[in-house]
Short mmCIF file of C-alpha atoms and ligand atoms in Angstrom, two decimals:
data_model
loop_
_atom_site.label_atom_id
_atom_site.label_comp_id
_atom_site.label_asym_id
_atom_site.label_seq_id
_atom_site.Cartn_x
_atom_site.Cartn_y
_atom_site.Cartn_z
CA MET A 1341 119.53 21.41 87.84
CA GLU A 1342 122.79 20.88 89.62
CA ASN A 1343 125.55 22.81 87.95
CA SER A 1344 125.84 26.54 87.59
CA GLY A 1345 125.86 26.35 83.76
CA SER A 1346 122.47 24.68 83.56
CA ILE A 1347 121.03 26.92 86.28
CA ARG A 1348 122.11 30.03 84.39
CA GLN A 1349 120.67 28.70 81.14
CA THR A 1350 117.33 27.83 82.76
CA VAL A 1351 117.08 31.24 84.44
CA GLU A 1352 117.81 33.01 81.16
CA GLN A 1353 115.23 30.94 79.30
CA GLU A 1354 112.53 31.50 81.92
CA LEU A 1355 113.26 35.23 82.08
CA GLU A 1356 112.90 35.29 78.31
CA ASN A 1357 109.63 33.31 78.24
CA ILE A 1358 107.67 35.06 80.97
CA ARG A 1359 105.84 38.27 80.04
CA PHE A 1360 106.22 40.85 82.79
CA ILE A 1361 103.79 43.49 84.01
CA ASP A 1362 105.37 46.95 83.77
CA ILE A 1363 103.94 48.41 86.96
CA HIS A 1364 104.92 52.07 86.48
CA THR A 1365 105.30 53.93 83.20
CA HIS A 1366 104.39 57.29 81.71
CA LEU A 1367 102.95 55.63 78.61
CA PHE A 1368 99.35 56.14 77.51
CA LYS A 1369 96.75 53.99 75.80
CA PRO A 1370 96.13 55.12 72.21
CA SER A 1371 92.71 56.61 73.00
CA LEU A 1372 94.49 59.24 75.11
CA GLY A 1373 95.91 60.52 71.85
CA ALA A 1374 98.90 62.85 71.71
CA LEU A 1375 99.75 62.21 75.36
CA GLY A 1376 101.44 58.98 74.30
CA LEU A 1377 105.01 59.64 73.14
CA TRP A 1378 106.72 57.36 70.63
CA GLY A 1379 109.29 57.43 67.82
CA VAL A 1380 112.90 58.44 67.48
CA ASP A 1381 112.58 62.19 68.14
CA GLU A 1382 110.86 61.46 71.46
CA LEU A 1383 113.45 58.81 72.31
CA LEU A 1384 116.26 61.28 71.71
CA THR A 1385 114.68 64.15 73.64
CA TYR A 1386 114.13 61.98 76.76
CA HIS A 1387 115.05 64.13 79.77
CA TYR A 1388 117.72 61.63 80.85
CA LEU A 1389 119.53 62.39 77.56
CA GLU A 1390 118.89 66.12 77.77
CA ALA A 1391 120.79 66.13 81.07
CA GLU A 1392 123.70 64.43 79.31
CA LEU A 1393 123.59 66.75 76.30
CA PHE A 1394 124.47 69.85 78.31
CA ARG A 1395 127.59 68.15 79.68
CA SER A 1396 128.99 67.40 76.22
CA CYS A 1397 128.32 70.48 74.08
CA ASP A 1398 128.34 74.25 74.32
CA LEU A 1399 124.63 74.65 73.69
CA LYS A 1400 123.05 76.59 76.53
CA PRO A 1401 119.71 75.39 77.93
CA GLU A 1402 117.94 78.59 76.72
CA GLN A 1403 119.22 77.97 73.20
CA TYR A 1404 118.14 74.34 73.33
CA TRP A 1405 114.58 75.19 74.50
CA ASP A 1406 114.25 77.62 71.59
CA LEU A 1407 114.68 74.75 69.13
CA SER A 1408 111.83 72.69 67.69
CA LYS A 1409 111.52 69.04 68.77
CA PRO A 1410 113.20 67.68 65.59
CA GLN A 1411 116.01 70.22 66.00
CA ARG A 1412 116.51 69.18 69.62
CA ALA A 1413 116.60 65.52 68.60
CA GLN A 1414 119.09 66.37 65.88
CA ALA A 1415 121.33 68.19 68.41
CA ILE A 1416 121.26 65.23 70.78
CA TRP A 1417 121.96 62.71 68.01
CA LYS A 1418 124.91 64.78 66.79
CA THR A 1419 126.39 65.38 70.23
CA LEU A 1420 125.81 62.11 72.04
CA PHE A 1421 125.72 59.61 69.16
CA VAL A 1422 127.96 61.00 66.41
CA GLU A 1423 130.57 63.11 68.20
CA ASN A 1424 130.69 60.92 71.32
CA THR A 1425 130.41 57.22 72.05
CA PRO A 1426 126.93 56.54 73.47
CA VAL A 1427 128.03 54.52 76.50
CA SER A 1428 125.73 55.88 79.21
CA GLU A 1429 122.73 53.75 80.17
CA SER A 1430 120.19 56.02 78.45
CA ALA A 1431 122.30 56.57 75.35
CA ARG A 1432 122.96 52.86 74.95
CA GLY A 1433 119.20 52.40 75.26
CA VAL A 1434 118.55 54.33 72.06
CA VAL A 1435 121.13 52.19 70.28
CA ALA A 1436 119.39 49.02 71.52
CA VAL A 1437 115.99 50.26 70.32
CA LEU A 1438 117.25 51.16 66.85
CA ASN A 1439 119.00 47.80 66.65
CA ALA A 1440 115.84 45.94 67.73
CA PHE A 1441 114.10 47.33 64.63
CA GLY A 1442 117.08 46.55 62.38
CA LEU A 1443 117.87 50.26 61.94
CA PRO A 1444 121.39 51.69 61.66
CA THR A 1445 122.80 52.76 65.01
CA GLU A 1446 125.56 55.12 63.91
CA GLY A 1447 126.43 57.91 61.53
CA LYS A 1448 124.78 61.19 60.59
CA GLU A 1449 122.31 59.51 58.22
CA ALA A 1450 120.91 57.06 60.78
CA LEU A 1451 118.51 59.60 62.25
CA ALA A 1452 116.77 60.26 58.93
CA GLU A 1453 116.35 56.54 58.34
CA ALA A 1454 114.90 56.02 61.81
CA ARG A 1455 112.47 58.92 61.32
CA LYS A 1456 111.26 57.38 58.08
CA PHE A 1457 110.75 53.98 59.74
CA PHE A 1458 108.74 55.36 62.68
CA ALA A 1459 106.63 57.57 60.41
CA GLU A 1460 105.50 54.43 58.58
CA GLN A 1461 104.27 52.61 61.71
CA LYS A 1462 100.59 52.28 62.62
CA LEU A 1463 100.33 52.97 66.35
CA GLU A 1464 98.09 50.06 67.50
CA GLU A 1465 100.17 47.43 65.69
CA HIS A 1466 103.38 49.13 66.68
CA ILE A 1467 102.41 49.00 70.38
CA GLY A 1468 101.79 45.25 70.09
CA ARG A 1469 105.17 44.71 68.45
CA VAL A 1470 106.98 46.87 71.00
CA PHE A 1471 105.38 45.03 73.94
CA GLU A 1472 106.34 41.73 72.30
CA LEU A 1473 109.96 42.85 71.87
CA ALA A 1474 110.02 44.11 75.46
CA GLY A 1475 108.52 40.89 76.83
CA ILE A 1476 105.71 42.66 78.70
CA SER A 1477 102.03 41.81 78.71
CA GLU A 1478 100.71 45.07 80.16
CA ALA A 1479 101.87 48.53 81.14
CA VAL A 1480 100.56 50.64 83.98
CA MET A 1481 100.03 54.30 83.03
CA THR A 1482 100.26 57.49 85.13
CA ASN A 1483 96.98 59.39 84.86
CA ASP A 1484 96.48 62.82 86.35
CA PRO A 1485 92.85 63.88 86.88
CA LEU A 1486 93.92 67.54 87.04
CA ASP A 1487 96.01 67.53 83.87
CA PRO A 1488 94.16 69.92 81.55
CA ASN A 1489 95.17 67.86 78.52
CA GLU A 1490 94.27 64.50 80.00
CA ALA A 1491 91.24 64.98 82.25
CA PRO A 1492 88.77 65.97 79.47
CA LEU A 1493 89.56 62.74 77.61
CA TRP A 1494 88.60 60.64 80.64
CA GLU A 1495 85.56 62.83 81.31
CA ALA A 1496 84.37 62.26 77.75
CA GLY A 1497 84.79 58.50 78.34
CA THR A 1498 87.68 56.45 77.00
CA SER A 1499 87.40 52.73 76.37
CA GLU A 1500 89.53 50.27 78.34
CA HIS A 1501 92.56 48.86 76.52
CA PRO A 1502 93.76 45.30 77.27
CA LEU A 1503 97.45 46.35 77.36
CA PHE A 1504 97.10 49.35 79.67
CA HIS A 1505 96.03 49.87 83.29
CA ALA A 1506 95.23 53.28 84.76
CA VAL A 1507 96.72 54.90 87.86
CA LEU A 1508 95.25 57.85 89.69
CA ARG A 1509 98.19 60.23 90.13
CA LEU A 1510 97.88 62.64 93.04
CA ASP A 1511 100.84 65.01 92.77
CA ARG A 1512 98.79 68.08 91.92
CA ILE A 1513 96.44 67.37 94.82
CA LEU A 1514 98.94 66.34 97.50
CA GLU A 1515 101.89 68.50 96.50
CA GLY A 1516 100.06 71.57 95.22
CA TRP A 1517 96.69 71.84 96.97
CA SER A 1518 97.00 75.60 97.49
CA GLU A 1519 97.37 76.16 93.70
CA ASN A 1520 95.12 73.34 92.53
CA TRP A 1521 92.04 73.22 94.80
CA ARG A 1522 90.30 75.67 92.45
CA HIS A 1523 90.57 73.12 89.63
CA VAL A 1524 88.85 70.55 91.84
CA GLU A 1525 86.21 73.14 92.67
CA ALA A 1526 85.74 73.90 88.97
CA LYS A 1527 84.83 70.24 88.45
CA GLY A 1528 81.86 70.63 90.81
CA TYR A 1529 83.23 69.82 94.28
CA LYS A 1530 82.73 72.16 97.26
CA VAL A 1531 86.36 72.52 98.26
CA GLU A 1532 88.55 75.37 99.45
CA ALA A 1533 92.17 75.94 100.43
CA CYS A 1534 91.49 75.26 104.11
CA LEU A 1535 90.71 71.60 104.89
CA SER A 1536 87.56 71.36 107.04
CA GLY A 1537 85.71 68.07 107.57
CA LYS A 1538 83.31 69.05 104.77
CA VAL A 1539 86.15 69.83 102.36
CA LEU A 1540 87.82 66.49 103.09
CA ALA A 1541 84.52 64.72 102.40
CA GLU A 1542 84.38 66.49 99.04
CA VAL A 1543 87.97 65.46 98.24
CA ARG A 1544 86.96 61.86 99.03
CA ARG A 1545 83.99 62.24 96.68
CA PHE A 1546 86.29 63.60 93.96
CA LEU A 1547 88.74 60.70 94.35
CA SER A 1548 85.93 58.12 94.45
CA ASP A 1549 84.37 59.51 91.28
CA TRP A 1550 87.76 59.28 89.56
CA CYS A 1551 88.24 55.73 90.81
CA VAL A 1552 84.94 54.80 89.21
CA ARG A 1553 85.85 56.64 85.99
CA MET A 1554 89.45 55.43 85.62
CA ARG A 1555 89.42 52.07 87.41
CA PRO A 1556 92.97 52.69 88.64
CA VAL A 1557 95.09 49.76 89.83
CA TYR A 1558 96.54 52.06 92.48
CA MET A 1559 96.83 55.75 93.44
CA ALA A 1560 100.29 57.32 93.27
CA VAL A 1561 102.35 60.29 94.28
CA SER A 1562 105.98 61.25 93.92
CA LEU A 1563 107.31 62.87 97.10
CA PRO A 1564 110.38 64.92 98.05
CA ASP A 1565 113.21 63.63 100.22
CA THR A 1566 111.86 65.93 102.97
CA PHE A 1567 108.54 64.03 103.16
CA GLN A 1568 107.30 63.70 106.75
CA PHE A 1569 104.31 61.83 108.09
CA PRO A 1570 102.42 62.61 110.22
CA GLU A 1571 102.89 66.36 110.33
CA GLU A 1572 100.74 69.48 110.57
CA SER A 1573 100.35 69.97 106.83
CA THR A 1574 97.74 69.89 104.12
CA ARG A 1575 99.45 66.90 102.52
CA SER A 1576 99.36 64.92 105.74
CA HIS A 1577 95.65 65.67 106.33
CA LEU A 1578 94.76 64.84 102.75
CA LEU A 1579 96.65 61.54 102.99
CA SER A 1580 95.05 60.46 106.27
CA ASN A 1581 91.55 61.71 105.70
CA ALA A 1582 90.96 61.48 101.97
CA VAL A 1583 93.50 59.42 100.03
CA LEU A 1584 93.96 56.45 102.35
CA PRO A 1585 90.25 56.00 103.15
CA VAL A 1586 89.38 55.99 99.42
CA CYS A 1587 92.25 53.58 98.63
CA HIS A 1588 90.86 51.31 101.33
CA GLU A 1589 87.32 51.60 100.02
CA PHE A 1590 88.40 50.70 96.48
CA ARG A 1591 90.88 48.09 97.75
CA ILE A 1592 93.80 49.62 95.90
CA PRO A 1593 97.32 50.38 97.17
CA LEU A 1594 98.88 53.80 97.43
CA SER A 1595 102.16 54.08 95.59
CA LEU A 1596 104.73 56.42 97.11
CA MET A 1597 107.85 57.31 95.16
CA ILE A 1598 110.01 59.15 97.68
CA GLY A 1599 113.29 61.01 97.35
CA VAL A 1600 113.06 63.46 94.46
CA ARG A 1601 114.46 66.96 94.88
CA ARG A 1602 112.43 68.92 92.37
CA GLN A 1603 114.15 71.50 90.19
CA VAL A 1604 117.66 71.51 91.59
CA ASN A 1605 118.49 73.18 88.27
CA PRO A 1606 115.31 74.70 86.79
CA ALA A 1607 117.14 75.84 83.64
CA ILE A 1608 117.19 72.27 82.35
CA ARG A 1609 113.48 71.70 83.14
CA LEU A 1610 112.44 68.03 83.52
CA ALA A 1611 116.12 67.06 83.54
CA GLY A 1612 116.71 69.38 86.48
CA ASP A 1613 115.41 67.18 89.33
CA GLY A 1614 117.82 65.64 91.82
CA VAL A 1615 117.83 63.11 94.65
CA GLY A 1616 117.95 63.21 98.44
CA LYS A 1617 117.86 60.66 101.23
CA ALA A 1618 114.43 60.35 102.83
CA ASP A 1619 113.46 59.83 106.46
CA LEU A 1620 111.95 56.34 106.47
CA ARG A 1621 110.31 56.83 109.84
CA SER A 1622 107.51 58.52 107.90
CA LEU A 1623 106.98 55.37 105.87
CA GLU A 1624 107.15 53.33 109.05
CA ASN A 1625 104.43 55.52 110.59
CA LEU A 1626 102.20 55.07 107.54
CA CYS A 1627 102.59 51.30 107.47
CA ARG A 1628 101.94 50.98 111.21
CA ASN A 1629 99.12 53.51 111.52
CA PHE A 1630 97.27 52.26 108.44
CA PRO A 1631 97.53 48.46 108.66
CA ASN A 1632 94.52 48.04 106.38
CA ASN A 1633 96.11 50.04 103.58
CA ARG A 1634 98.78 48.73 101.23
CA PHE A 1635 101.83 50.77 100.21
CA LEU A 1636 103.67 50.17 96.97
CA VAL A 1637 106.94 52.02 97.43
CA SER A 1638 110.04 53.00 95.47
CA LEU A 1639 112.84 55.11 96.94
CA LEU A 1640 115.16 57.19 94.83
CA SER A 1641 118.17 57.34 97.09
CA ARG A 1642 120.66 54.50 97.07
CA GLU A 1643 121.44 55.35 100.70
CA ASN A 1644 117.87 54.46 101.73
CA GLN A 1645 117.82 50.97 100.24
CA HIS A 1646 119.10 48.84 103.13
CA GLU A 1647 116.84 50.36 105.78
CA PHE A 1648 114.00 50.04 103.27
CA CYS A 1649 114.52 46.26 103.17
CA VAL A 1650 114.60 46.16 106.96
CA LEU A 1651 111.31 48.08 107.05
CA ALA A 1652 109.69 45.75 104.51
CA ARG A 1653 110.57 42.83 106.81
CA LYS A 1654 108.42 44.49 109.49
CA PHE A 1655 105.35 45.30 107.44
CA ARG A 1656 103.56 43.01 105.04
CA ASN A 1657 101.50 45.96 103.81
CA LEU A 1658 104.71 47.42 102.32
CA MET A 1659 105.77 46.26 98.86
CA PRO A 1660 109.13 47.58 97.61
CA PHE A 1661 109.26 48.01 93.86
CA GLY A 1662 111.70 49.05 91.19
CA CYS A 1663 115.10 50.69 90.92
CA TRP A 1664 113.88 54.08 89.95
CA TRP A 1665 115.37 56.78 87.67
CA PHE A 1666 118.98 57.42 88.83
CA LEU A 1667 119.08 53.91 90.31
CA ASN A 1668 118.23 52.19 87.03
CA ASN A 1669 121.84 51.43 86.10
CA PRO A 1670 123.19 47.86 86.04
CA SER A 1671 125.74 48.39 88.84
CA ILE A 1672 123.13 49.78 91.22
CA VAL A 1673 120.29 47.46 90.15
CA GLU A 1674 122.58 44.53 90.87
CA GLU A 1675 123.45 45.74 94.34
CA ILE A 1676 119.85 46.59 95.30
CA THR A 1677 118.33 43.42 93.87
CA ARG A 1678 120.83 41.15 95.62
CA GLU A 1679 120.16 42.94 98.86
CA ARG A 1680 116.41 42.57 98.41
CA ILE A 1681 116.59 38.85 97.62
CA GLU A 1682 118.88 38.26 100.60
CA MET A 1683 116.53 40.10 102.95
CA LEU A 1684 113.08 39.59 101.45
CA GLY A 1685 113.27 36.39 99.40
CA MET A 1686 110.93 36.75 96.43
CA SER A 1687 108.46 39.08 98.19
CA PHE A 1688 109.20 42.28 96.26
CA ILE A 1689 108.85 43.67 92.71
CA PRO A 1690 112.33 44.03 91.19
CA GLN A 1691 111.69 46.55 88.47
CA HIS A 1692 109.40 48.82 86.49
CA SER A 1693 110.44 50.71 83.37
CA ASP A 1694 109.33 54.30 84.08
CA ALA A 1695 109.25 54.58 80.28
CA ARG A 1696 108.09 57.95 78.98
CA VAL A 1697 108.47 56.98 75.35
CA LEU A 1698 106.88 53.76 74.08
CA GLU A 1699 109.94 52.07 72.59
CA GLN A 1700 111.99 52.60 75.76
CA VAL A 1701 110.35 49.51 77.22
CA ILE A 1702 112.41 47.46 74.74
CA TYR A 1703 115.78 48.44 76.15
CA LYS A 1704 114.74 48.91 79.74
CA TRP A 1705 113.28 45.40 80.02
CA ARG A 1706 116.11 43.86 78.04
CA ASN A 1707 118.55 45.42 80.48
CA THR A 1708 116.54 44.17 83.45
CA ARG A 1709 116.62 40.60 82.14
CA ARG A 1710 120.34 40.84 81.44
CA THR A 1711 121.15 42.18 84.92
CA LEU A 1712 118.76 39.84 86.72
CA ALA A 1713 119.92 36.58 85.08
CA PRO A 1714 123.28 36.25 86.88
CA ILE A 1715 121.80 37.47 90.17
CA LEU A 1716 119.02 34.86 90.15
CA ALA A 1717 121.37 32.15 88.88
CA ASN A 1718 123.79 32.90 91.71
CA THR A 1719 120.95 32.77 94.23
CA TYR A 1720 119.96 29.28 93.05
CA SER A 1721 123.59 28.08 92.89
CA LEU A 1722 124.07 29.00 96.54
CA LEU A 1723 120.89 27.12 97.42
CA VAL A 1724 122.10 24.01 95.57
CA GLU A 1725 125.47 24.27 97.31
CA ASP A 1726 123.65 24.40 100.63
CA GLY A 1727 121.77 21.20 99.89
CA ARG A 1728 118.50 21.89 97.99
CA THR A 1729 117.51 20.91 94.50
CA VAL A 1730 116.14 23.62 92.22
CA THR A 1731 113.79 22.75 89.37
CA ARG A 1732 112.80 24.67 86.26
CA GLU A 1733 109.24 24.84 87.65
CA GLN A 1734 110.49 26.57 90.78
CA VAL A 1735 112.48 29.08 88.75
CA ARG A 1736 109.40 29.76 86.63
CA ALA A 1737 107.21 30.18 89.69
CA ASP A 1738 109.70 32.57 91.31
CA ILE A 1739 110.10 34.76 88.24
CA THR A 1740 106.33 34.81 87.75
CA ARG A 1741 105.93 35.84 91.36
CA LEU A 1742 108.54 38.63 91.12
CA PHE A 1743 107.39 40.14 87.83
CA ARG A 1744 103.63 39.41 87.86
CA LYS A 1745 102.00 37.82 90.89
CA ASN A 1746 103.40 40.11 93.58
CA PHE A 1747 101.83 43.02 91.75
CA GLU A 1748 98.58 41.24 90.83
CA ASN A 1749 98.05 40.16 94.43
CA PHE A 1750 99.16 43.42 96.05
CA ALA A 1751 97.09 45.57 93.71
CA CYS A 1752 94.23 43.08 93.98
CA ILE A 1753 93.95 42.95 90.17
CA ASN A 1754 91.60 39.99 90.14
CA CYS A 1755 89.61 40.91 93.24
CA PRO A 1756 85.87 41.46 92.88
CA ILE A 1757 84.97 45.05 92.02
CA PRO A 1758 83.57 46.84 95.12
O1 LIG B 1133 111.71 58.73 85.96
C1 LIG B 1133 111.25 59.75 85.50
O2 LIG B 1133 111.10 59.89 84.27
C2 LIG B 1133 110.94 60.90 86.39
O3 LIG B 1133 110.91 62.05 85.64
C3 LIG B 1133 109.62 60.91 87.09
O4 LIG B 1133 108.60 60.95 86.17
C4 LIG B 1133 109.28 59.87 88.03
O5 LIG B 1133 109.42 58.62 87.48
C5 LIG B 1133 107.88 60.04 88.54
O6 LIG B 1133 107.00 59.23 88.22
O7 LIG B 1133 107.68 61.01 89.28
ZN1 LIG B 1134 107.71 57.83 86.86
#
């Protein structure tokens, strides 16, 4: 491939042909029942759209929360899709999903038609079709062993599903030990609020038992912008003496998503979280002090992204992934991805969907392909200009590395079970 036209075409074709692994979602395998959200009412009541609703109508949050789910969806459709042009990233996403299923994308009647369509779908088949349309082979879930709705389903034994991987989510343990240790105790572990050596051993036993039960591909926690490590805190002790040793034992990475400011505006609930710049020295300390652990990391603040790339150049046990939440907009994805390629080559994971509602993977992955195509094509054009040839096979290998292999290798997906 020598000219930019053929490079662009090849990149687009290869992006289209390769099935990606969606390494972080809030989707659930069907055996976890009602936890898995899908359909048009869920799409419309996504918290990204709820945040936008309150900016474009007079409905107060208290009034909105008093409505039923279909009424909330109706309010959002009317405000953001009928009375306004749905140009924001999340609003456009709903349009793209409806369009992917050949449903009308405008007018008051469109919602009723979409509801009818989704009501007719059989979940298992529908998941297969959605993954096909999204161009993904698997999705990684977020599974919380202390969620009262989820834990009993795992404890009763759920079968593995070929399209879904589990993740052991630690937020309740690491971010709320003082409120949640009693729930760990209630499951038969001798723990208490104060972390003695014996308590930490019991937390390790709890995590190990859940690793055996869930077979997670990694453990994960979402952390505030104020995250510090090391420090004199329960979280720091739990990380050093329970979480990281068990990750090492089970040969799985720890995923850290850093930079959320929880409940900046509690009145709008899940939509009320914000963003703050994190201190990356904490991440540096983790990577250096735990060289035998692997860290799969996403940062929420745009202002952290350059120093994050610098840090990843220092530590091979650090894998940057995704443009998360407020960063998942084409203008910002473009900037971050170019920066990452320029500083890290192909040794990072460009994106995950963070989908909370099944069909969102369709628009989120379509957008990723659309944004990534010109960036990758430009990268190869520069290389050709500088004197190298680029083949279709190389493009295929690079895209496979970015969207599959980097994760498979880092999470040790095909490693022997310990
Ligand atoms: O992106 C989101 O939907 C956020 O609400 C969070 O769930 C975040 O992705 C997380 O995993 O903490
Ligand atoms: Zn998430």
